[in-house]
mmCIF file of C-alpha atoms in Angstrom:
data_model
loop_
_atom_site.group_PDB
_atom_site.id
_atom_site.type_symbol
_atom_site.label_atom_id
_atom_site.label_comp_id
_atom_site.label_asym_id
_atom_site.label_seq_id
_atom_site.Cartn_x
_atom_site.Cartn_y
_atom_site.Cartn_z
ATOM 1 C CA MET A 1210 -54.376 11.046 159.366
ATOM 2 C CA GLU A 1211 -54.076 8.173 161.791
ATOM 3 C CA GLU A 1212 -55.271 4.646 162.369
ATOM 4 C CA GLN A 1213 -55.874 3.076 165.731
ATOM 5 C CA GLY A 1214 -53.066 2.702 168.249
ATOM 6 C CA LEU A 1215 -51.264 5.994 167.771
ATOM 7 C CA GLY A 1216 -50.409 7.946 170.906
ATOM 8 C CA SER A 1217 -51.556 11.410 171.937
ATOM 9 C CA ASN A 1218 -48.310 13.024 170.717
ATOM 10 C CA MET A 1219 -48.730 11.576 167.237
ATOM 11 C CA ARG A 1220 -52.386 12.630 167.306
ATOM 12 C CA ARG A 1221 -51.322 16.220 168.015
ATOM 13 C CA ILE A 1222 -48.755 16.085 165.203
ATOM 14 C CA LEU A 1223 -51.393 14.847 162.770
ATOM 15 C CA LEU A 1224 -53.770 17.562 163.981
ATOM 16 C CA VAL A 1225 -51.113 20.173 163.148
ATOM 17 C CA ILE A 1226 -50.602 18.594 159.700
ATOM 18 C CA ASN A 1227 -54.332 18.778 159.004
ATOM 19 C CA CYS A 1228 -54.356 22.410 160.188
ATOM 20 C CA LEU A 1229 -51.607 23.166 157.645
ATOM 21 C CA ILE A 1230 -53.567 21.408 154.885
ATOM 22 C CA LEU A 1231 -56.637 23.431 155.878
ATOM 23 C CA ALA A 1232 -54.506 26.610 155.802
ATOM 24 C CA VAL A 1233 -53.527 25.945 152.175
ATOM 25 C CA GLY A 1234 -57.173 25.479 151.255
ATOM 26 C CA ILE A 1235 -58.694 28.433 153.111
ATOM 27 C CA CYS A 1236 -55.972 30.869 152.025
ATOM 28 C CA GLY A 1237 -55.507 29.643 148.464
ATOM 29 C CA GLY A 1238 -59.046 28.549 147.542
ATOM 30 C CA PRO A 1239 -60.727 31.996 147.614
ATOM 31 C CA LEU A 1240 -57.762 33.545 145.769
ATOM 32 C CA MET A 1241 -57.870 30.942 142.993
ATOM 33 C CA MET A 1242 -61.629 31.330 142.639
ATOM 34 C CA ARG A 1243 -61.279 35.107 142.422
ATOM 35 C CA LEU A 1244 -58.478 34.739 139.859
ATOM 36 C CA TYR A 1245 -60.813 32.682 137.701
ATOM 37 C CA TYR A 1246 -63.464 35.430 137.756
ATOM 38 C CA VAL A 1247 -61.133 38.432 137.497
ATOM 39 C CA LYS A 1248 -59.375 37.125 134.393
ATOM 40 C CA GLY A 1249 -62.514 36.375 132.408
ATOM 41 C CA GLY A 1250 -64.213 33.307 133.894
ATOM 42 C CA SER A 1251 -67.968 33.530 134.445
ATOM 43 C CA ARG A 1252 -69.360 29.999 134.864
ATOM 44 C CA ILE A 1253 -70.699 29.812 138.436
ATOM 45 C CA TRP A 1254 -71.620 26.126 138.317
ATOM 46 C CA LEU A 1255 -68.123 25.308 137.038
ATOM 47 C CA SER A 1256 -66.606 27.323 139.882
ATOM 48 C CA SER A 1257 -68.834 25.417 142.320
ATOM 49 C CA TRP A 1258 -67.800 22.092 140.779
ATOM 50 C CA LEU A 1259 -64.107 22.951 141.145
ATOM 51 C CA GLN A 1260 -64.502 23.394 144.905
ATOM 52 C CA ILE A 1261 -65.339 19.725 145.392
ATOM 53 C CA GLY A 1262 -64.347 18.106 142.069
ATOM 54 C CA GLY A 1263 -60.888 17.177 143.346
ATOM 55 C CA TRP A 1264 -62.316 14.305 145.436
ATOM 56 C CA PRO A 1265 -60.387 11.580 143.488
ATOM 57 C CA LEU A 1266 -57.235 12.885 145.223
ATOM 58 C CA THR A 1267 -58.629 11.293 148.397
ATOM 59 C CA LEU A 1268 -57.978 7.906 146.802
ATOM 60 C CA ILE A 1269 -54.217 8.447 147.272
ATOM 61 C CA PRO A 1270 -54.170 8.465 151.110
ATOM 62 C CA LEU A 1271 -56.870 5.764 151.108
ATOM 63 C CA ALA A 1272 -54.650 3.524 148.960
ATOM 64 C CA ILE A 1273 -51.658 4.180 151.240
ATOM 65 C CA LEU A 1274 -53.693 3.330 154.351
ATOM 66 C CA TYR A 1275 -55.046 0.176 152.685
ATOM 67 C CA LEU A 1276 -51.546 -1.042 151.771
ATOM 68 C CA TYR A 1277 -50.393 -0.261 155.323
ATOM 69 C CA ARG A 1278 -53.242 -2.310 156.818
ATOM 70 C CA ARG A 1279 -52.669 -5.120 154.330
ATOM 71 C CA LYS A 1280 -49.005 -5.288 155.349
ATOM 72 C CA ILE A 1281 -49.991 -5.664 159.014
ATOM 73 C CA GLU A 1282 -53.215 -7.713 158.792
ATOM 74 C CA GLY A 1283 -52.561 -9.716 155.613
ATOM 75 C CA SER A 1284 -54.973 -10.530 152.786
ATOM 76 C CA SER A 1285 -57.968 -10.634 155.146
ATOM 77 C CA VAL A 1286 -57.935 -6.840 155.517
ATOM 78 C CA LYS A 1287 -61.220 -5.034 154.793
ATOM 79 C CA PHE A 1288 -61.272 -2.993 151.594
ATOM 80 C CA TYR A 1289 -63.646 -0.373 153.018
ATOM 81 C CA PHE A 1290 -65.294 0.462 156.370
ATOM 82 C CA ILE A 1291 -68.230 2.709 155.477
ATOM 83 C CA THR A 1292 -71.649 1.193 156.198
ATOM 84 C CA PRO A 1293 -74.886 1.795 154.207
ATOM 85 C CA ARG A 1294 -76.215 3.961 157.055
ATOM 86 C CA ILE A 1295 -73.151 6.216 157.087
ATOM 87 C CA PHE A 1296 -73.066 6.214 153.275
ATOM 88 C CA ILE A 1297 -76.624 7.591 153.044
ATOM 89 C CA ALA A 1298 -75.919 10.243 155.694
ATOM 90 C CA SER A 1299 -72.744 11.250 153.827
ATOM 91 C CA VAL A 1300 -74.637 11.568 150.543
ATOM 92 C CA VAL A 1301 -77.261 13.839 152.143
ATOM 93 C CA ILE A 1302 -74.577 16.077 153.640
ATOM 94 C CA GLY A 1303 -72.711 15.994 150.327
ATOM 95 C CA VAL A 1304 -75.725 17.417 148.489
ATOM 96 C CA LEU A 1305 -75.914 20.197 151.095
ATOM 97 C CA ILE A 1306 -72.208 20.904 150.526
ATOM 98 C CA GLY A 1307 -72.897 21.109 146.787
ATOM 99 C CA LEU A 1308 -75.580 23.730 147.453
ATOM 100 C CA GLU A 1309 -73.207 25.590 149.784
ATOM 101 C CA THR A 1310 -70.476 25.714 147.129
ATOM 102 C CA TYR A 1311 -72.952 27.163 144.624
ATOM 103 C CA LEU A 1312 -73.988 29.900 147.071
ATOM 104 C CA TYR A 1313 -70.357 30.713 147.787
ATOM 105 C CA SER A 1314 -69.368 30.706 144.100
ATOM 106 C CA TRP A 1315 -72.242 32.994 143.140
ATOM 107 C CA GLY A 1316 -71.488 35.387 145.966
ATOM 108 C CA GLY A 1317 -67.728 35.172 145.392
ATOM 109 C CA SER A 1318 -68.181 36.259 141.783
ATOM 110 C CA LYS A 1319 -69.662 39.566 142.997
ATOM 111 C CA LEU A 1320 -67.500 40.316 146.059
ATOM 112 C CA PRO A 1321 -63.810 41.045 146.606
ATOM 113 C CA VAL A 1322 -61.892 38.312 148.440
ATOM 114 C CA SER A 1323 -61.357 40.509 151.494
ATOM 115 C CA THR A 1324 -65.107 40.968 151.982
ATOM 116 C CA SER A 1325 -66.109 37.357 151.282
ATOM 117 C CA SER A 1326 -63.370 36.100 153.614
ATOM 118 C CA LEU A 1327 -64.605 38.295 156.458
ATOM 119 C CA LEU A 1328 -68.080 36.895 155.923
ATOM 120 C CA ILE A 1329 -66.744 33.331 155.998
ATOM 121 C CA ALA A 1330 -65.325 34.114 159.451
ATOM 122 C CA THR A 1331 -68.931 34.111 160.725
ATOM 123 C CA GLN A 1332 -68.837 30.342 160.165
ATOM 124 C CA LEU A 1333 -67.508 30.029 163.715
ATOM 125 C CA SER A 1334 -70.736 31.548 165.053
ATOM 126 C CA PHE A 1335 -72.937 29.110 163.161
ATOM 127 C CA THR A 1336 -70.728 26.154 164.069
ATOM 128 C CA ALA A 1337 -71.045 27.125 167.740
ATOM 129 C CA ILE A 1338 -74.835 27.408 167.423
ATOM 130 C CA GLY A 1339 -75.010 24.149 165.461
ATOM 131 C CA ALA A 1340 -72.852 22.370 168.034
ATOM 132 C CA TYR A 1341 -75.165 23.637 170.778
ATOM 133 C CA PHE A 1342 -78.339 22.229 169.174
ATOM 134 C CA ILE A 1343 -76.894 19.191 167.357
ATOM 135 C CA LEU A 1344 -74.150 18.051 169.744
ATOM 136 C CA ASN A 1345 -75.558 19.511 172.995
ATOM 137 C CA LEU A 1346 -72.359 21.480 173.478
ATOM 138 C CA LYS A 1347 -72.722 24.046 176.236
ATOM 139 C CA PHE A 1348 -72.099 27.731 175.577
ATOM 140 C CA THR A 1349 -69.639 29.647 177.734
ATOM 141 C CA SER A 1350 -69.540 33.414 178.196
ATOM 142 C CA TYR A 1351 -66.462 33.440 175.950
ATOM 143 C CA SER A 1352 -68.103 31.543 173.087
ATOM 144 C CA ILE A 1353 -71.209 33.758 173.329
ATOM 145 C CA ASN A 1354 -68.937 36.811 173.163
ATOM 146 C CA ALA A 1355 -67.210 35.381 170.075
ATOM 147 C CA VAL A 1356 -70.541 34.756 168.328
ATOM 148 C CA ILE A 1357 -71.723 38.313 169.044
ATOM 149 C CA LEU A 1358 -68.465 39.908 167.845
ATOM 150 C CA LEU A 1359 -68.407 37.935 164.585
ATOM 151 C CA THR A 1360 -72.065 38.729 163.926
ATOM 152 C CA VAL A 1361 -71.511 42.455 164.555
ATOM 153 C CA GLY A 1362 -68.527 42.340 162.193
ATOM 154 C CA ALA A 1363 -70.698 40.877 159.425
ATOM 155 C CA ILE A 1364 -73.410 43.510 160.003
ATOM 156 C CA LEU A 1365 -70.775 46.251 159.863
ATOM 157 C CA LEU A 1366 -69.583 44.986 156.480
ATOM 158 C CA SER A 1367 -73.124 45.154 155.107
ATOM 159 C CA VAL A 1368 -73.492 48.853 155.970
ATOM 160 C CA ARG A 1369 -71.188 50.140 153.269
ATOM 161 C CA THR A 1370 -70.934 48.940 149.670
ATOM 162 C CA ASN A 1371 -69.627 52.047 147.882
ATOM 163 C CA GLY A 1372 -66.048 51.770 146.716
ATOM 164 C CA ASP A 1373 -65.923 48.054 147.517
ATOM 165 C CA ARG A 1374 -67.749 46.675 144.496
ATOM 166 C CA PRO A 1375 -65.632 45.014 141.805
ATOM 167 C CA GLU A 1376 -65.790 46.644 138.378
ATOM 168 C CA GLY A 1377 -68.971 45.800 136.478
ATOM 169 C CA VAL A 1378 -70.903 44.632 139.557
ATOM 170 C CA THR A 1379 -74.149 46.497 140.261
ATOM 171 C CA GLY A 1380 -75.280 47.458 143.738
ATOM 172 C CA LYS A 1381 -78.081 44.885 143.561
ATOM 173 C CA ASP A 1382 -75.708 42.085 142.548
ATOM 174 C CA TYR A 1383 -73.312 43.086 145.326
ATOM 175 C CA VAL A 1384 -76.053 42.850 147.968
ATOM 176 C CA ILE A 1385 -77.256 39.490 146.629
ATOM 177 C CA GLY A 1386 -73.652 38.248 146.557
ATOM 178 C CA PHE A 1387 -73.210 39.397 150.148
ATOM 179 C CA ILE A 1388 -76.306 37.451 151.213
ATOM 180 C CA MET A 1389 -75.208 34.371 149.235
ATOM 181 C CA VAL A 1390 -71.781 34.206 150.904
ATOM 182 C CA PHE A 1391 -73.346 34.811 154.319
ATOM 183 C CA PHE A 1392 -75.743 31.894 153.841
ATOM 184 C CA ALA A 1393 -72.882 29.743 152.478
ATOM 185 C CA SER A 1394 -70.942 30.461 155.666
ATOM 186 C CA ALA A 1395 -73.991 29.664 157.795
ATOM 187 C CA SER A 1396 -74.733 26.395 155.998
ATOM 188 C CA TYR A 1397 -71.170 25.050 156.172
ATOM 189 C CA GLY A 1398 -70.958 26.161 159.794
ATOM 190 C CA VAL A 1399 -73.904 23.855 160.557
ATOM 191 C CA ILE A 1400 -72.615 21.070 158.286
ATOM 192 C CA LEU A 1401 -69.450 20.600 160.382
ATOM 193 C CA PRO A 1402 -71.371 19.618 163.570
ATOM 194 C CA CYS A 1403 -73.465 17.263 161.417
ATOM 195 C CA ILE A 1404 -70.270 15.528 160.284
ATOM 196 C CA GLU A 1405 -69.146 15.246 163.896
ATOM 197 C CA LEU A 1406 -72.572 13.784 164.722
ATOM 198 C CA ILE A 1407 -71.966 11.053 162.127
ATOM 199 C CA TYR A 1408 -68.805 10.084 164.018
ATOM 200 C CA MET A 1409 -70.720 9.971 167.304
ATOM 201 C CA LYS A 1410 -73.617 7.894 165.925
ATOM 202 C CA ALA A 1411 -71.569 5.594 163.701
ATOM 203 C CA LYS A 1412 -71.797 2.565 166.045
ATOM 204 C CA GLN A 1413 -68.328 1.516 164.928
ATOM 205 C CA THR A 1414 -64.732 2.545 165.543
ATOM 206 C CA ILE A 1415 -63.903 5.777 163.739
ATOM 207 C CA THR A 1416 -60.568 5.436 161.966
ATOM 208 C CA ALA A 1417 -58.748 7.710 159.545
ATOM 209 C CA THR A 1418 -59.748 5.382 156.718
ATOM 210 C CA LEU A 1419 -63.437 5.716 157.552
ATOM 211 C CA VAL A 1420 -63.096 9.508 157.863
ATOM 212 C CA LEU A 1421 -61.528 9.707 154.396
ATOM 213 C CA GLU A 1422 -64.220 7.429 152.983
ATOM 214 C CA ILE A 1423 -66.915 9.714 154.424
ATOM 215 C CA GLN A 1424 -65.102 12.733 152.960
ATOM 216 C CA MET A 1425 -64.877 11.095 149.532
ATOM 217 C CA VAL A 1426 -68.578 10.143 149.477
ATOM 218 C CA MET A 1427 -69.626 13.651 150.545
ATOM 219 C CA CYS A 1428 -67.498 15.327 147.867
ATOM 220 C CA PHE A 1429 -68.658 12.801 145.235
ATOM 221 C CA ALA A 1430 -72.309 13.586 146.062
ATOM 222 C CA ALA A 1431 -71.571 17.325 145.997
ATOM 223 C CA THR A 1432 -69.788 16.918 142.654
ATOM 224 C CA ALA A 1433 -72.771 15.034 141.231
ATOM 225 C CA PHE A 1434 -75.069 17.846 142.401
ATOM 226 C CA CYS A 1435 -72.902 20.496 140.723
ATOM 227 C CA THR A 1436 -72.485 18.353 137.593
ATOM 228 C CA ILE A 1437 -76.270 18.376 137.135
ATOM 229 C CA GLY A 1438 -76.156 22.176 137.440
ATOM 230 C CA MET A 1439 -73.354 22.360 134.852
ATOM 231 C CA ILE A 1440 -75.302 20.193 132.428
ATOM 232 C CA ALA A 1441 -78.467 22.290 132.864
ATOM 233 C CA ASN A 1442 -76.472 25.499 132.389
ATOM 234 C CA LYS A 1443 -74.505 24.038 129.436
ATOM 235 C CA ASP A 1444 -71.190 24.776 131.135
ATOM 236 C CA PHE A 1445 -69.414 21.804 129.594
ATOM 237 C CA GLN A 1446 -70.022 23.154 126.078
ATOM 238 C CA ALA A 1447 -68.861 26.630 127.161
ATOM 239 C CA ILE A 1448 -65.526 25.608 128.721
ATOM 240 C CA SER A 1449 -63.506 25.459 125.485
ATOM 241 C CA LYS A 1450 -64.874 28.827 124.318
ATOM 242 C CA GLU A 1451 -64.208 30.437 127.704
ATOM 243 C CA ALA A 1452 -60.666 29.030 127.696
ATOM 244 C CA LYS A 1453 -59.886 30.647 124.327
ATOM 245 C CA GLN A 1454 -61.153 34.039 125.547
ATOM 246 C CA TYR A 1455 -59.439 33.860 128.950
ATOM 247 C CA ASN A 1456 -57.216 36.864 129.650
ATOM 248 C CA LEU A 1457 -54.256 34.737 130.733
ATOM 249 C CA GLY A 1458 -54.436 32.438 127.720
ATOM 250 C CA GLU A 1459 -55.960 29.038 127.052
ATOM 251 C CA ALA A 1460 -53.188 26.959 128.651
ATOM 252 C CA ARG A 1461 -53.227 29.002 131.864
ATOM 253 C CA TYR A 1462 -57.014 28.772 131.979
ATOM 254 C CA TYR A 1463 -56.798 25.015 132.398
ATOM 255 C CA THR A 1464 -53.909 25.435 134.851
ATOM 256 C CA VAL A 1465 -56.077 27.747 136.965
ATOM 257 C CA ILE A 1466 -59.063 25.400 137.103
ATOM 258 C CA ILE A 1467 -56.905 22.328 137.852
ATOM 259 C CA TRP A 1468 -55.081 24.028 140.718
ATOM 260 C CA THR A 1469 -58.357 25.489 141.972
ATOM 261 C CA ALA A 1470 -59.746 21.961 142.342
ATOM 262 C CA ILE A 1471 -56.579 20.721 144.086
ATOM 263 C CA ILE A 1472 -56.350 23.613 146.549
ATOM 264 C CA TRP A 1473 -60.048 23.513 147.440
ATOM 265 C CA GLN A 1474 -59.738 19.785 148.134
ATOM 266 C CA CYS A 1475 -57.051 20.687 150.681
ATOM 267 C CA PHE A 1476 -59.694 22.788 152.438
ATOM 268 C CA PHE A 1477 -62.241 19.978 152.702
ATOM 269 C CA VAL A 1478 -59.708 17.289 153.664
ATOM 270 C CA GLY A 1479 -58.106 19.623 156.202
ATOM 271 C CA ALA A 1480 -61.476 20.660 157.674
ATOM 272 C CA ILE A 1481 -62.689 17.106 158.137
ATOM 273 C CA GLY A 1482 -59.262 16.077 159.470
ATOM 274 C CA VAL A 1483 -59.285 18.807 162.126
ATOM 275 C CA THR A 1484 -62.873 17.846 163.013
ATOM 276 C CA TYR A 1485 -61.766 14.216 163.407
ATOM 277 C CA TYR A 1486 -58.719 14.934 165.570
ATOM 278 C CA SER A 1487 -60.330 17.748 167.566
ATOM 279 C CA SER A 1488 -63.858 19.066 166.914
ATOM 280 C CA ALA A 1489 -66.054 20.933 164.453
ATOM 281 C CA LEU A 1490 -65.583 24.087 166.517
ATOM 282 C CA MET A 1491 -61.799 23.771 166.321
ATOM 283 C CA SER A 1492 -62.063 23.493 162.534
ATOM 284 C CA SER A 1493 -64.029 26.752 162.390
ATOM 285 C CA VAL A 1494 -61.566 28.405 164.781
ATOM 286 C CA VAL A 1495 -58.669 27.547 162.449
ATOM 287 C CA VAL A 1496 -60.601 29.091 159.549
ATOM 288 C CA ALA A 1497 -61.174 32.255 161.615
ATOM 289 C CA VAL A 1498 -57.548 32.613 162.675
ATOM 290 C CA LEU A 1499 -56.337 32.281 159.069
ATOM 291 C CA LEU A 1500 -58.538 35.196 158.024
ATOM 292 C CA PRO A 1501 -55.822 37.890 158.278
ATOM 293 C CA PHE A 1502 -53.540 35.929 155.939
ATOM 294 C CA THR A 1503 -56.261 35.664 153.293
ATOM 295 C CA GLU A 1504 -56.942 39.392 153.702
ATOM 296 C CA VAL A 1505 -53.296 40.337 153.183
ATOM 297 C CA LEU A 1506 -52.934 38.050 150.158
ATOM 298 C CA ALA A 1507 -56.065 39.555 148.570
ATOM 299 C CA VAL A 1508 -54.672 43.076 148.970
ATOM 300 C CA ILE A 1509 -51.275 42.021 147.524
ATOM 301 C CA PHE A 1510 -52.452 39.997 144.525
ATOM 302 C CA PHE A 1511 -55.668 41.811 143.573
ATOM 303 C CA ASN A 1512 -54.952 45.339 144.865
ATOM 304 C CA GLU A 1513 -58.202 45.270 146.822
ATOM 305 C CA LYS A 1514 -59.123 48.262 148.939
ATOM 306 C CA PHE A 1515 -59.052 47.751 152.677
ATOM 307 C CA SER A 1516 -61.539 50.234 154.101
ATOM 308 C CA GLY A 1517 -62.000 51.283 157.709
ATOM 309 C CA GLU A 1518 -65.129 49.136 157.968
ATOM 310 C CA LYS A 1519 -63.128 46.072 156.919
ATOM 311 C CA GLY A 1520 -60.427 46.952 159.410
ATOM 312 C CA ILE A 1521 -62.951 47.152 162.260
ATOM 313 C CA ALA A 1522 -64.655 43.932 161.101
ATOM 314 C CA LEU A 1523 -61.263 42.213 161.018
ATOM 315 C CA PHE A 1524 -60.506 43.469 164.526
ATOM 316 C CA LEU A 1525 -63.862 42.178 165.790
ATOM 317 C CA SER A 1526 -63.236 38.803 164.104
ATOM 318 C CA LEU A 1527 -59.807 38.448 165.713
ATOM 319 C CA TRP A 1528 -61.236 39.581 169.067
ATOM 320 C CA GLY A 1529 -63.952 36.960 168.725
ATOM 321 C CA PHE A 1530 -61.360 34.286 167.929
ATOM 322 C CA ILE A 1531 -59.188 35.227 170.926
ATOM 323 C CA SER A 1532 -62.251 35.243 173.170
ATOM 324 C CA TYR A 1533 -63.289 31.786 172.030
ATOM 325 C CA PHE A 1534 -59.762 30.364 172.229
ATOM 326 C CA TYR A 1535 -59.200 31.773 175.728
ATOM 327 C CA GLY A 1536 -62.527 30.352 176.865
ATOM 328 C CA GLU A 1537 -61.613 26.906 175.519
ATOM 329 C CA PHE A 1538 -58.222 27.117 177.238
ATOM 330 C CA LYS A 1539 -59.840 27.955 180.594
ATOM 331 C CA GLN A 1540 -62.422 25.205 180.136
ATOM 332 C CA ALA A 1541 -59.742 22.618 179.362
ATOM 333 C CA LYS A 1542 -57.674 23.741 182.367
ATOM 334 C CA LYS A 1543 -60.727 23.562 184.638
ATOM 335 C CA GLN A 1544 -61.555 20.070 183.353
ATOM 336 C CA LYS A 1545 -57.956 18.955 183.905
ATOM 337 C CA ASN A 1546 -57.956 20.255 187.493
ATOM 338 C CA LYS A 1547 -61.284 18.551 188.152
ATOM 339 C CA SER A 1548 -59.930 15.241 186.831
ATOM 340 C CA SER A 1549 -56.814 15.580 188.994
ATOM 341 C CA GLU A 1550 -58.919 16.237 192.108
ATOM 342 C CA THR A 1551 -61.109 13.214 191.352
ATOM 343 C CA GLU A 1552 -58.045 11.018 190.864
ATOM 344 C CA MET A 1553 -56.544 12.240 194.154
ATOM 345 C CA THR A 1554 -59.811 11.554 195.986
ATOM 346 C CA ILE A 1555 -60.009 8.009 194.618
ATOM 347 C CA THR A 1556 -56.374 7.380 195.576
ATOM 348 C CA HIS A 1557 -57.014 8.666 199.098
ATOM 349 C CA VAL A 1558 -60.104 6.468 199.543
ATOM 350 C CA GLU A 1559 -58.247 3.379 198.313
ATOM 351 C CA SER A 1560 -55.337 4.040 200.702
ATOM 352 C CA VAL A 1561 -57.766 4.288 203.621
#
């Protein structure tokens, strides 16, 4: 991430880096969560906690940025930038993220990765709708087309459940899991524009340090929310017993949960980084475009079936992504041409 004063080229480089971090999280996170369930794990609150429990890792880049500022500004450098107003807003969003992770963990325990990932692709639709109402972002015909295609893809997935259910999952649990993941996708899709709104209403310069501080507070609040759920469900007492009964062995059980927390943190840091350097919509677009990679990895590692319905839903998702991306490209080109014409007009008037 960047501090003030970096040029547009460096900003683009850092955007690409955050996209790569997001790619690790969105491709690896669902696979690690599914590995936990497939090999004997069953604690949903623990799985939820692991999605955001890696927040202390954020302290590493924060410490690096602090030392960098201290080297330039001296001992008078501020230790933190977050204000009470932004802190409270971050806590509220963090609790919502905690609820979203629980919905996703519950649904993910009942669905194959390929199905849950296709449902997560609908996040782009909800981010677009959220950006329209929260950020007053105008819809284009291309973005409307993308929303419709992704929604149709999700509906298509819900038509057929036979042959797609993991072993031991009832039809009722599968349907509830489907609904849970869908609502998780919808909620996080709306959360991203809310985070962007915090940047817009902050009444202070938004730096990479402040963005990381907001991310840390949100994940800490989400972790606290899930910790309460773990305590109520007695997950902490069950961890050692579950580890001993884990199909891959006790040592690998702890390896799985540690790496799950690390990889999921890549998702949240990457998502908020892309939102900072570009927009909430761009963050959702990156998630959508990475969908095929998650699909392929799920088929390779878990031997999941890839039915015709999934194939059509995947096609519709990719079509929706291309439609949105092309629309954004045309919009940016139109804006650039308009700016050039304005600049030429001003130059002409000044010369006269």
